[in-house]
Coordinates of C-alpha atoms and ligand atoms in Angstrom, one line a residue:
M224 CA 48.5 20.4 13.7
L225 CA 48.7 19.2 10.3
D226 CA 45.6 19.3 8.2
R227 CA 44.1 16.0 6.6
A228 CA 45.4 16.6 3.1
A229 CA 48.9 17.1 4.7
V230 CA 48.8 14.0 6.6
D231 CA 47.3 12.0 4.1
S232 CA 49.9 12.9 1.7
L233 CA 52.3 11.0 3.6
F234 CA 50.6 7.8 3.2
P235 CA 50.0 5.9 0.4
S236 CA 46.7 7.1 -1.5
D237 CA 45.4 3.4 -1.5
L238 CA 46.0 2.7 2.2
P239 CA 42.9 1.2 3.6
E240 CA 41.0 3.1 6.5
T241 CA 40.7 1.5 9.9
E242 CA 37.3 0.7 9.4
E243 CA 38.1 -1.9 6.6
W244 CA 40.7 -3.6 9.2
E245 CA 37.7 -3.6 11.8
Q246 CA 35.5 -5.4 9.4
R247 CA 38.0 -7.8 8.1
Y248 CA 38.9 -9.0 11.6
P249 CA 35.7 -9.1 13.7
A250 CA 35.0 -9.8 17.0
R251 CA 35.6 -13.8 17.6
D252 CA 32.8 -16.0 18.1
V253 CA 33.8 -17.7 21.6
P254 CA 31.9 -18.3 24.8
D255 CA 31.6 -15.5 27.1
G256 CA 34.2 -15.5 29.8
A257 CA 36.5 -17.5 27.2
F258 CA 40.3 -15.8 26.8
V259 CA 41.5 -15.5 23.5
T260 CA 45.5 -15.4 24.1
R261 CA 48.7 -15.3 22.3
F262 CA 52.4 -16.0 22.3
G263 CA 54.2 -13.1 20.6
P264 CA 58.0 -14.3 20.5
S265 CA 60.5 -12.4 18.8
P266 CA 62.8 -14.2 16.4
T267 CA 66.1 -14.2 17.4
G268 CA 67.3 -17.3 17.3
F269 CA 67.2 -18.3 21.0
V270 CA 64.4 -20.3 22.5
H271 CA 64.0 -19.9 26.2
I272 CA 62.5 -21.8 28.6
G273 CA 60.5 -19.0 29.9
G274 CA 59.1 -18.5 26.5
I275 CA 57.6 -22.0 26.8
Y276 CA 56.4 -21.3 29.9
T277 CA 54.5 -18.1 28.9
A278 CA 53.2 -20.4 25.8
M279 CA 51.9 -23.2 27.9
V280 CA 50.5 -20.7 30.3
S281 CA 48.6 -18.6 27.5
R282 CA 47.6 -21.8 25.6
D283 CA 46.3 -23.3 29.0
L284 CA 44.2 -20.4 30.0
A285 CA 42.8 -19.9 26.4
H286 CA 41.9 -23.8 26.1
S287 CA 40.4 -24.3 29.4
S288 CA 38.0 -21.5 29.3
G289 CA 37.0 -22.4 25.8
G290 CA 39.0 -19.6 24.1
V291 CA 41.6 -19.7 21.3
Y292 CA 45.7 -19.2 21.7
Y293 CA 47.3 -18.5 18.7
L294 CA 51.2 -17.2 17.7
R295 CA 52.1 -14.2 16.5
I296 CA 55.6 -13.6 15.2
E297 CA 56.9 -10.1 16.5
D298 CA 59.5 -9.2 14.0
T299 CA 59.4 -5.5 13.8
D300 CA 62.9 -5.5 14.8
Q301 CA 64.4 -6.7 11.9
A302 CA 68.1 -6.0 13.0
R303 CA 67.8 -9.0 15.8
E304 CA 66.1 -11.2 13.6
V305 CA 67.8 -14.6 13.0
A306 CA 67.2 -17.2 9.7
G307 CA 65.7 -20.2 11.2
A308 CA 64.3 -18.7 14.1
D309 CA 60.5 -19.8 13.2
A310 CA 61.7 -23.4 12.4
Q311 CA 63.3 -23.5 16.1
F312 CA 59.9 -22.4 17.8
A313 CA 58.1 -25.1 15.6
R314 CA 60.3 -27.9 17.1
A315 CA 60.2 -26.8 20.4
F316 CA 56.3 -26.4 20.3
D317 CA 56.1 -29.9 18.7
A318 CA 58.2 -31.1 21.5
F319 CA 56.3 -29.8 24.1
D320 CA 52.9 -30.1 22.3
L321 CA 52.2 -26.7 22.5
R322 CA 51.2 -26.1 19.0
P323 CA 48.8 -23.0 18.8
D324 CA 45.3 -23.0 17.1
E325 CA 46.5 -20.1 14.8
G326 CA 49.6 -18.8 13.6
P327 CA 53.1 -19.9 11.7
T328 CA 53.7 -23.2 13.4
S329 CA 49.7 -24.4 13.8
S330 CA 48.7 -26.7 11.6
T331 CA 47.0 -24.1 9.3
G332 CA 50.6 -22.5 9.0
D333 CA 51.0 -18.9 8.1
G334 CA 46.9 -18.9 7.1
G335 CA 44.0 -18.2 9.6
P336 CA 41.2 -15.8 10.3
Y337 CA 43.3 -13.0 11.6
A338 CA 46.2 -13.5 9.4
P339 CA 48.9 -12.6 8.7
Y340 CA 50.7 -13.6 11.9
R341 CA 53.9 -11.9 11.4
Q342 CA 54.2 -8.6 12.4
S343 CA 56.5 -7.7 9.5
E344 CA 53.7 -8.4 7.2
R345 CA 51.2 -6.4 8.7
S346 CA 53.1 -3.0 8.0
T347 CA 49.8 -1.8 5.8
I348 CA 47.5 -2.3 8.9
Y349 CA 50.0 0.1 11.1
L350 CA 50.1 2.7 9.0
S351 CA 46.3 3.1 8.5
Y352 CA 46.0 3.5 12.2
V353 CA 49.4 5.9 12.5
R354 CA 47.3 8.1 9.9
E355 CA 44.2 7.9 11.8
L356 CA 46.1 8.9 15.0
M357 CA 47.8 12.0 13.1
R358 CA 44.6 12.9 11.2
R359 CA 43.3 13.4 14.8
G360 CA 46.4 15.5 15.9
R361 CA 46.9 12.6 18.4
A362 CA 50.5 11.4 16.8
Y363 CA 52.8 13.9 15.1
P364 CA 56.2 13.7 13.0
D365 CA 59.5 14.1 15.1
F366 CA 62.5 15.1 13.0
A367 CA 64.8 15.3 16.2
T368 CA 68.0 13.4 15.3
K369 CA 70.1 11.4 17.6
D370 CA 72.5 13.9 18.6
E371 CA 69.6 16.4 19.3
L372 CA 67.9 13.6 21.4
A373 CA 70.9 13.1 23.4
E374 CA 71.2 16.8 24.0
I375 CA 67.9 16.6 25.1
S376 CA 68.5 14.0 27.8
E377 CA 71.8 15.7 28.7
R378 CA 70.0 19.0 29.8
Q379 CA 67.0 17.2 31.4
R380 CA 70.0 15.0 33.5
T381 CA 72.0 18.7 34.5
L382 CA 68.6 20.1 35.7
K383 CA 67.7 16.6 37.4
L384 CA 64.6 16.2 35.4
P385 CA 63.0 13.1 34.2
T386 CA 64.6 12.5 30.5
G387 CA 62.4 11.8 27.6
Y388 CA 60.4 13.3 24.7
Y389 CA 57.9 15.2 26.7
G390 CA 55.8 18.8 26.9
R391 CA 58.2 21.5 26.5
W392 CA 61.3 19.0 25.9
A393 CA 59.6 17.9 23.1
P394 CA 60.5 20.2 20.3
W395 CA 58.2 18.6 17.4
R396 CA 54.9 18.6 19.5
D397 CA 54.0 21.8 18.9
A398 CA 56.1 22.8 16.2
D399 CA 54.8 25.1 13.4
D400 CA 52.8 23.4 10.7
A401 CA 54.8 25.5 7.9
E402 CA 58.0 24.2 9.3
V403 CA 56.9 20.6 9.8
L404 CA 55.8 21.1 5.9
R405 CA 59.1 22.6 5.2
R406 CA 61.1 19.7 6.6
L407 CA 58.6 16.9 5.2
E408 CA 58.7 18.4 1.6
A409 CA 62.6 18.5 2.2
G410 CA 62.4 14.6 2.6
D411 CA 63.9 14.8 6.3
P412 CA 63.6 11.6 7.9
Y413 CA 61.0 11.7 10.6
V414 CA 59.7 8.9 13.2
V415 CA 55.7 9.2 14.5
R416 CA 55.2 10.1 18.0
L417 CA 52.3 9.8 20.1
R418 CA 51.1 12.9 21.6
S419 CA 50.9 11.6 25.2
E420 CA 48.3 13.3 27.8
G421 CA 50.3 11.8 30.7
K422 CA 51.8 14.3 32.9
V423 CA 55.2 13.8 34.6
G424 CA 54.4 12.6 38.4
E425 CA 50.9 11.3 37.8
R426 CA 50.2 7.8 38.6
V427 CA 47.7 5.7 37.1
G428 CA 46.1 2.3 38.5
F429 CA 45.1 -0.7 36.6
T430 CA 44.3 -4.4 37.3
D431 CA 46.2 -7.3 36.5
R432 CA 44.9 -10.6 36.3
L433 CA 48.1 -12.1 38.5
R434 CA 48.9 -9.0 40.4
G435 CA 45.5 -7.5 41.2
R436 CA 45.6 -3.4 41.8
V437 CA 48.6 -2.2 40.2
E438 CA 49.7 1.4 40.7
A439 CA 52.8 3.0 38.5
E440 CA 53.9 6.0 37.3
D441 CA 51.9 7.4 34.5
N442 CA 53.6 7.5 31.1
H443 CA 54.7 11.3 30.0
N444 CA 56.4 10.3 27.1
D445 CA 55.7 10.9 23.5
V446 CA 56.6 7.6 22.6
V447 CA 57.5 6.9 19.2
I448 CA 55.0 4.6 17.4
L449 CA 56.3 4.4 13.9
K450 CA 60.0 3.8 13.2
T451 CA 62.1 6.2 11.1
S452 CA 60.7 7.0 7.5
A453 CA 64.1 6.6 6.2
T454 CA 64.1 2.9 5.9
E455 CA 61.2 0.7 3.9
P456 CA 58.9 -0.9 4.9
R457 CA 57.9 1.5 8.0
L458 CA 57.4 -0.4 10.8
P459 CA 55.7 0.4 14.1
T460 CA 57.2 -0.1 17.6
Y461 CA 56.5 -2.9 20.0
H462 CA 54.3 -0.6 21.8
F463 CA 52.1 0.2 19.1
A464 CA 52.0 -3.2 17.5
H465 CA 51.2 -4.7 20.7
A466 CA 48.0 -2.0 20.7
V467 CA 47.0 -2.8 17.1
D468 CA 47.5 -6.4 16.9
D469 CA 45.9 -7.4 20.2
H470 CA 42.9 -5.3 19.3
L471 CA 42.7 -6.5 15.8
M472 CA 43.1 -10.2 16.8
R473 CA 40.8 -9.8 19.2
T474 CA 42.9 -10.8 22.1
S475 CA 41.0 -10.8 25.4
L476 CA 44.0 -11.5 27.9
V477 CA 47.8 -10.5 27.1
V478 CA 50.0 -13.2 29.2
R479 CA 53.3 -12.0 29.1
G480 CA 56.3 -11.7 31.2
D481 CA 56.8 -9.0 33.9
E482 CA 59.2 -7.3 32.1
W483 CA 56.5 -5.6 30.4
L484 CA 54.6 -4.4 33.4
S485 CA 55.9 -0.9 33.5
S486 CA 55.0 -0.3 29.8
V487 CA 51.2 -1.0 30.8
P488 CA 51.0 2.9 31.2
T489 CA 52.2 3.6 27.7
H490 CA 49.5 0.7 26.5
L491 CA 46.8 2.0 28.4
Q492 CA 47.4 5.2 26.6
L493 CA 47.7 3.9 23.3
F494 CA 44.9 1.9 23.5
A495 CA 42.7 4.9 24.6
A496 CA 44.1 7.0 21.8
L497 CA 43.0 4.4 19.0
G498 CA 39.6 4.1 20.7
F499 CA 40.2 0.4 21.2
S500 CA 38.5 -1.3 24.0
Q501 CA 41.2 -2.4 26.6
V502 CA 42.7 -5.9 26.5
E503 CA 43.3 -7.5 30.3
Y504 CA 46.8 -8.3 31.3
A505 CA 48.3 -10.9 33.0
H506 CA 52.1 -10.5 33.5
L507 CA 54.0 -13.6 34.6
A508 CA 56.8 -13.7 37.1
P509 CA 60.3 -14.3 35.5
L510 CA 61.7 -17.9 35.9
M511 CA 64.4 -17.9 38.6
K512 CA 67.3 -19.7 39.4
Q513 CA 69.2 -20.1 42.8
E514 CA 72.9 -18.8 43.0
G515 CA 74.1 -19.4 46.3
S516 CA 72.0 -17.6 48.7
S517 CA 70.5 -15.2 46.2
R518 CA 67.6 -15.8 43.5
R519 CA 68.2 -14.1 40.1
K520 CA 66.4 -14.6 36.6
L521 CA 67.4 -17.4 35.0
S522 CA 69.7 -15.9 32.2
K523 CA 70.3 -16.6 28.6
R524 CA 74.0 -15.9 28.7
K525 CA 74.8 -18.0 32.1
D526 CA 72.4 -20.5 32.5
A527 CA 72.5 -23.7 30.3
E528 CA 69.2 -24.6 31.5
A529 CA 67.5 -21.4 30.1
S530 CA 67.6 -22.7 26.7
V531 CA 65.1 -24.9 25.3
D532 CA 67.9 -26.8 23.9
F533 CA 69.3 -28.1 27.3
Y534 CA 66.1 -30.0 27.8
L535 CA 65.6 -31.5 24.2
E536 CA 69.5 -32.2 23.6
A537 CA 69.4 -34.1 27.3
G538 CA 66.1 -35.9 26.4
Y539 CA 64.4 -34.5 29.4
P540 CA 61.1 -36.3 28.7
T541 CA 59.1 -33.5 27.6
P542 CA 55.1 -34.1 29.5
A543 CA 57.5 -34.3 32.6
V544 CA 58.9 -30.9 31.8
L545 CA 55.7 -29.6 31.1
A546 CA 54.2 -30.6 34.0
Y547 CA 56.9 -29.4 36.2
L548 CA 56.5 -25.9 34.7
R549 CA 52.8 -26.3 35.3
G550 CA 53.8 -27.1 39.0
L551 CA 55.8 -23.7 39.0
A552 CA 52.9 -21.7 37.6
N553 CA 50.4 -23.0 40.1
S554 CA 51.8 -24.9 42.9
P555 CA 49.1 -27.4 43.9
L556 CA 49.9 -28.9 40.6
A557 CA 53.3 -29.8 41.8
E558 CA 52.1 -32.1 44.2
L559 CA 50.1 -34.2 41.5
G560 CA 51.6 -37.1 39.1
V561 CA 52.5 -36.0 35.6
P562 CA 49.5 -37.0 33.6
E563 CA 47.3 -35.2 36.2
A564 CA 49.5 -31.9 36.4
L565 CA 49.0 -32.2 32.7
T566 CA 45.5 -32.3 32.5
T567 CA 44.6 -30.2 35.6
P568 CA 43.7 -26.6 34.3
L569 CA 45.7 -23.7 35.6
R570 CA 43.9 -20.9 37.8
L571 CA 44.8 -17.6 37.7
D572 CA 44.5 -16.9 41.5
E573 CA 47.3 -19.7 42.3
F574 CA 49.9 -17.5 40.4
Q575 CA 52.9 -16.2 42.8
S576 CA 53.9 -12.9 42.4
A577 CA 57.4 -14.0 43.1
G578 CA 59.2 -15.6 40.4
P579 CA 59.7 -19.7 40.4
L580 CA 62.7 -21.3 40.9
V581 CA 63.8 -23.6 38.2
D582 CA 65.8 -26.6 39.9
T583 CA 67.1 -29.1 37.8
V584 CA 67.8 -31.7 40.4
K585 CA 64.2 -31.4 41.2
L586 CA 63.3 -31.7 37.5
A587 CA 65.5 -34.9 37.0
D588 CA 63.7 -36.3 40.1
I589 CA 60.2 -35.8 38.5
C590 CA 61.4 -37.2 35.1
A591 CA 62.9 -40.3 37.0
D592 CA 59.6 -40.9 38.9
H593 CA 57.8 -40.3 35.8
V594 CA 59.8 -42.6 33.4
A595 CA 59.5 -45.3 36.3
T596 CA 55.6 -45.4 35.8
L597 CA 55.9 -45.9 32.0
P598 CA 55.5 -49.2 30.7
A599 CA 58.4 -50.4 28.8
P600 CA 57.2 -49.7 25.2
E601 CA 56.7 -46.1 26.2
V602 CA 60.2 -45.8 27.6
L603 CA 61.5 -47.1 24.3
A604 CA 59.7 -44.8 22.4
G605 CA 60.7 -41.9 24.6
V606 CA 64.6 -43.4 23.6
R607 CA 63.8 -43.8 20.2
A608 CA 62.3 -40.7 19.5
W609 CA 65.3 -38.5 21.4
A610 CA 67.9 -40.9 19.5
R611 CA 67.2 -40.1 16.0
T612 CA 67.9 -36.5 16.6
Y613 CA 70.6 -37.0 19.1
D614 CA 72.3 -40.9 19.1
P615 CA 71.8 -42.6 15.8
E616 CA 73.9 -45.3 16.7
L617 CA 71.6 -46.0 19.8
V618 CA 68.5 -46.4 17.2
E619 CA 70.4 -48.7 15.3
V620 CA 70.8 -51.0 18.1
L621 CA 67.5 -50.4 19.3
D622 CA 65.9 -51.2 16.3
E623 CA 67.8 -54.4 15.7
H624 CA 67.2 -55.6 19.4
E625 CA 63.7 -54.4 20.3
A626 CA 62.9 -57.6 22.4
L627 CA 66.4 -57.3 24.5
A628 CA 65.5 -53.5 25.0
L629 CA 62.2 -53.9 26.3
A630 CA 63.3 -56.8 28.7
A631 CA 66.4 -54.6 29.8
I632 CA 64.2 -51.7 30.5
D633 CA 61.8 -54.0 32.4
V634 CA 64.6 -55.4 34.8
E635 CA 63.5 -54.4 38.7
R636 CA 60.8 -52.1 37.3
V637 CA 57.7 -54.7 36.9
G638 CA 56.1 -56.2 39.8
V639 CA 58.9 -54.5 42.6
E640 CA 57.5 -52.4 45.0
N641 CA 60.5 -49.6 44.4
P642 CA 60.7 -49.6 40.5
R643 CA 64.2 -48.6 39.5
K644 CA 64.6 -44.6 38.8
D645 CA 67.7 -44.3 36.7
L646 CA 66.4 -43.1 33.4
A647 CA 65.5 -39.1 34.3
R648 CA 66.7 -37.8 30.6
W649 CA 66.7 -40.3 27.2
S650 CA 70.2 -39.7 27.3
D651 CA 71.0 -41.5 30.4
F652 CA 69.9 -44.9 28.6
R653 CA 73.3 -45.4 27.1
T654 CA 74.9 -45.2 30.7
A655 CA 72.6 -47.2 32.4
Y656 CA 71.0 -49.9 29.7
G657 CA 73.5 -49.8 27.3
F658 CA 75.5 -52.6 28.9
F659 CA 72.5 -55.0 27.8
F660 CA 73.7 -54.7 24.2
P661 CA 76.5 -56.3 22.8
A662 CA 77.0 -53.8 20.5
L663 CA 77.3 -51.4 22.9
F664 CA 79.3 -53.3 25.8
T665 CA 83.0 -53.0 26.1
D666 CA 84.3 -56.2 27.4
V667 CA 85.9 -56.1 30.4
T668 CA 89.5 -57.7 29.2
D669 CA 92.1 -56.6 32.0
P670 CA 92.2 -58.5 35.2
A671 CA 93.8 -55.8 36.8
D672 CA 91.1 -53.5 36.0
E673 CA 90.2 -51.1 38.8
R674 CA 86.8 -52.1 39.1
F675 CA 87.5 -55.3 40.4
G676 CA 88.6 -53.5 43.4
G677 CA 92.4 -54.3 44.1
L678 CA 91.8 -57.9 43.8
A679 CA 95.4 -59.9 42.6
P680 CA 94.9 -60.3 38.9
E681 CA 95.2 -64.3 39.1
I682 CA 92.6 -64.6 41.6
V683 CA 90.3 -62.2 39.1
Y684 CA 91.0 -64.5 36.3
A685 CA 90.4 -68.1 38.3
L686 CA 87.3 -66.9 39.4
A687 CA 86.2 -66.0 35.9
A688 CA 87.7 -68.7 34.3
D689 CA 86.0 -71.2 37.2
L690 CA 82.5 -69.8 36.9
A691 CA 82.8 -70.0 32.9
A692 CA 83.4 -73.3 33.0
V693 CA 80.7 -74.6 35.2
Y694 CA 78.3 -71.8 34.8
T695 CA 74.2 -72.9 35.4
H696 CA 72.0 -70.6 34.4
E697 CA 69.1 -72.2 35.0
G698 CA 66.8 -72.1 38.1
D699 CA 65.6 -69.4 40.3
Q700 CA 67.3 -66.6 42.0
P701 CA 68.7 -68.2 45.2
T702 CA 70.1 -71.4 43.5
W703 CA 71.8 -69.4 40.8
F704 CA 73.5 -67.3 43.2
Q705 CA 74.5 -70.2 45.7
Q706 CA 76.9 -71.2 42.7
I707 CA 78.3 -67.5 43.2
R708 CA 78.9 -68.5 47.0
D709 CA 80.1 -72.0 46.3
L710 CA 82.9 -70.2 43.4
A711 CA 83.5 -67.7 46.3
E712 CA 84.1 -70.3 48.9
R713 CA 86.3 -72.3 46.3
H714 CA 88.7 -69.5 45.7
G715 CA 89.0 -68.6 49.8
F716 CA 86.8 -65.6 49.7
A717 CA 84.8 -65.4 53.5
P718 CA 81.2 -65.9 53.1
N719 CA 80.3 -62.6 55.1
P720 CA 82.2 -59.7 56.7
K721 CA 82.0 -61.1 60.1
T722 CA 83.8 -64.0 59.5
Y723 CA 86.4 -62.1 57.3
K724 CA 87.1 -59.6 60.0
K725 CA 88.2 -62.1 62.6
D726 CA 91.0 -63.2 60.4
P727 CA 91.5 -61.2 57.1
D728 CA 94.7 -62.7 56.5
A729 CA 93.0 -66.1 56.1
Y730 CA 91.1 -65.0 53.0
A731 CA 91.6 -63.6 49.5
G732 CA 88.5 -61.3 50.5
M733 CA 84.9 -61.3 51.0
L734 CA 82.0 -63.1 48.8
R735 CA 81.1 -59.6 47.7
D736 CA 84.4 -58.9 46.6
A737 CA 83.8 -62.2 44.5
A738 CA 80.5 -61.3 43.3
N739 CA 81.7 -57.9 42.4
V740 CA 84.2 -59.5 39.5
V741 CA 81.3 -61.5 38.2
R742 CA 78.9 -58.2 38.3
V743 CA 81.8 -56.4 36.7
L744 CA 82.4 -58.8 33.6
V745 CA 78.8 -59.0 33.1
T746 CA 77.8 -55.4 33.6
G747 CA 81.0 -53.5 33.2
A748 CA 80.0 -51.9 36.5
Q749 CA 80.3 -52.0 40.1
R750 CA 76.8 -51.2 40.7
S751 CA 74.0 -52.7 38.7
P752 CA 70.3 -53.9 38.7
D753 CA 70.0 -57.1 40.1
L754 CA 72.7 -59.3 38.6
Y755 CA 70.3 -62.6 38.3
E756 CA 67.7 -60.7 36.5
V757 CA 70.3 -59.1 34.1
T758 CA 71.5 -62.6 33.4
R759 CA 68.0 -63.8 32.7
V760 CA 67.7 -61.0 29.8
L761 CA 71.6 -61.5 28.3
G762 CA 70.9 -65.7 28.3
A763 CA 73.5 -68.1 29.4
E764 CA 75.7 -67.9 26.1
E765 CA 76.3 -63.9 26.7
V766 CA 77.3 -64.2 30.1
V767 CA 79.9 -66.9 29.8
R768 CA 81.1 -65.0 26.7
R769 CA 81.6 -62.1 29.2
L770 CA 83.0 -63.8 31.5
E771 CA 85.5 -65.5 29.0
A772 CA 86.8 -62.2 27.5
L773 CA 89.1 -62.0 30.7
E774 CA 93.0 -61.9 29.6
R775 CA 95.0 -64.3 31.4
P776 CA 97.1 -62.3 33.4
Ligands
LIG806 N1 57.8 -9.7 21.2 C1 57.4 -9.4 23.0 C2 59.0 -10.3 23.5 O1 59.7 -10.8 22.7 C3 56.4 -10.3 23.4 C4 56.0 -9.1 24.6 C5 54.3 -9.5 24.6 O2 54.1 -11.1 24.7 O3 53.4 -8.7 24.6 O4 59.2 -10.2 24.5

């Protein structure tokens, strides 16, 4: 074991002692039983919906217990780092109303009582703890090259032994001090490894707040804690940064994906070696996707809906998406309406150990149900906010015709038993409501258009011209519709299917075929909300204008 002077010579002479950090970052002043949680994304340029799920759970558990939720950017893997990743997180947290209390995207920005909140800016802190472990002989320098490491694993495989850097397979674990000093003096690059006390084949138990008692194979590897000395700044591995940061930032509950569950034995050893009191863990099962009869993890590579951008670009109302995610976390919340699902605290004992299924069809239903409950001004605000980024032309139209927009949104929504549910995503607005706006409506001009259902162009034209000439806008729905009945009759359409079927050759078609011509001319589609109500919103002049847009065959 290297003596203290030799260890200290490897570090800057002004490197603070660990006690200084302990004092700088004291225990948090939170009520008993309150959770201090965090979200620790790596800035790789992709915000996974699973990240939003984890952040949401973390934040909820902290806030409902009177604790604190903070964001820590885990950027020690600088090779994977992508510029602008912070802004992407900020945008996603804003959209889903998941801003942290502390950390880079909070209102205090990079500042805060436990700053810095970026691992790349905490390198000095890690070094103090590495030095401490080395002074105590709990960590040591390792000069093994890539090739040497590969050779060790190869030999272990041949002998059918567990691979890794441990015991007699760890050449630098008990190396001669003289040899170590010689290599250090020569300036050979090295990493620092933990001297693990775990034995091959031993098991370890721990309690996960979501999974209960977990038993796993203990870690026997002398894991790397500080990456190569060949590059500056010297950065820790994820494992080491996790232990130091969650200790110093006074996290009490680590909420993270269950891909980290198998690392817990290593983390327990690190906490113990560092003399830290243990944090609690809650490992979340991953979001899944149904594929045929099997389920697999939602994949960034294969599934568009794995990306947060998928939800933002399509304009799924974010409160409904969040409520959906909360229902995935705690199934009783899936039974609640969106506002209740958003405000009912999550419970650790309601999480399932199987990964919940993300079903975008179900999500769209929830969104449509939710939008159906919103007053028109809120719907309009949602569409506008989305369109500002994704459909600027629509914003202009909405700004110019606000009253029309509000009236259009309220068609078949107010005072009816089954309100319309044709808006699941804000991007559906153009398709479902665009026809109300002259600027977004394309006049139907061709009497042979297939939307007229194969009626002879002459008949289509005659119907339109006749109605335009005699059109009466006033009156209640039955009065208004009577003019369509009369129109159909004048042009030889049977009043109902029964009459028509008795003698098809005697008629041009049925009332509904004639009514369809009017509907297509007024709305551009064969299906639309109640036509009478639509005409109330459009006004007589615009209705007649649309009827007259048809060209003579
Ligand atoms: N930076 C880790 C990741 O990207 C976070 C793991 C953790 O929350 O401890 O998955």
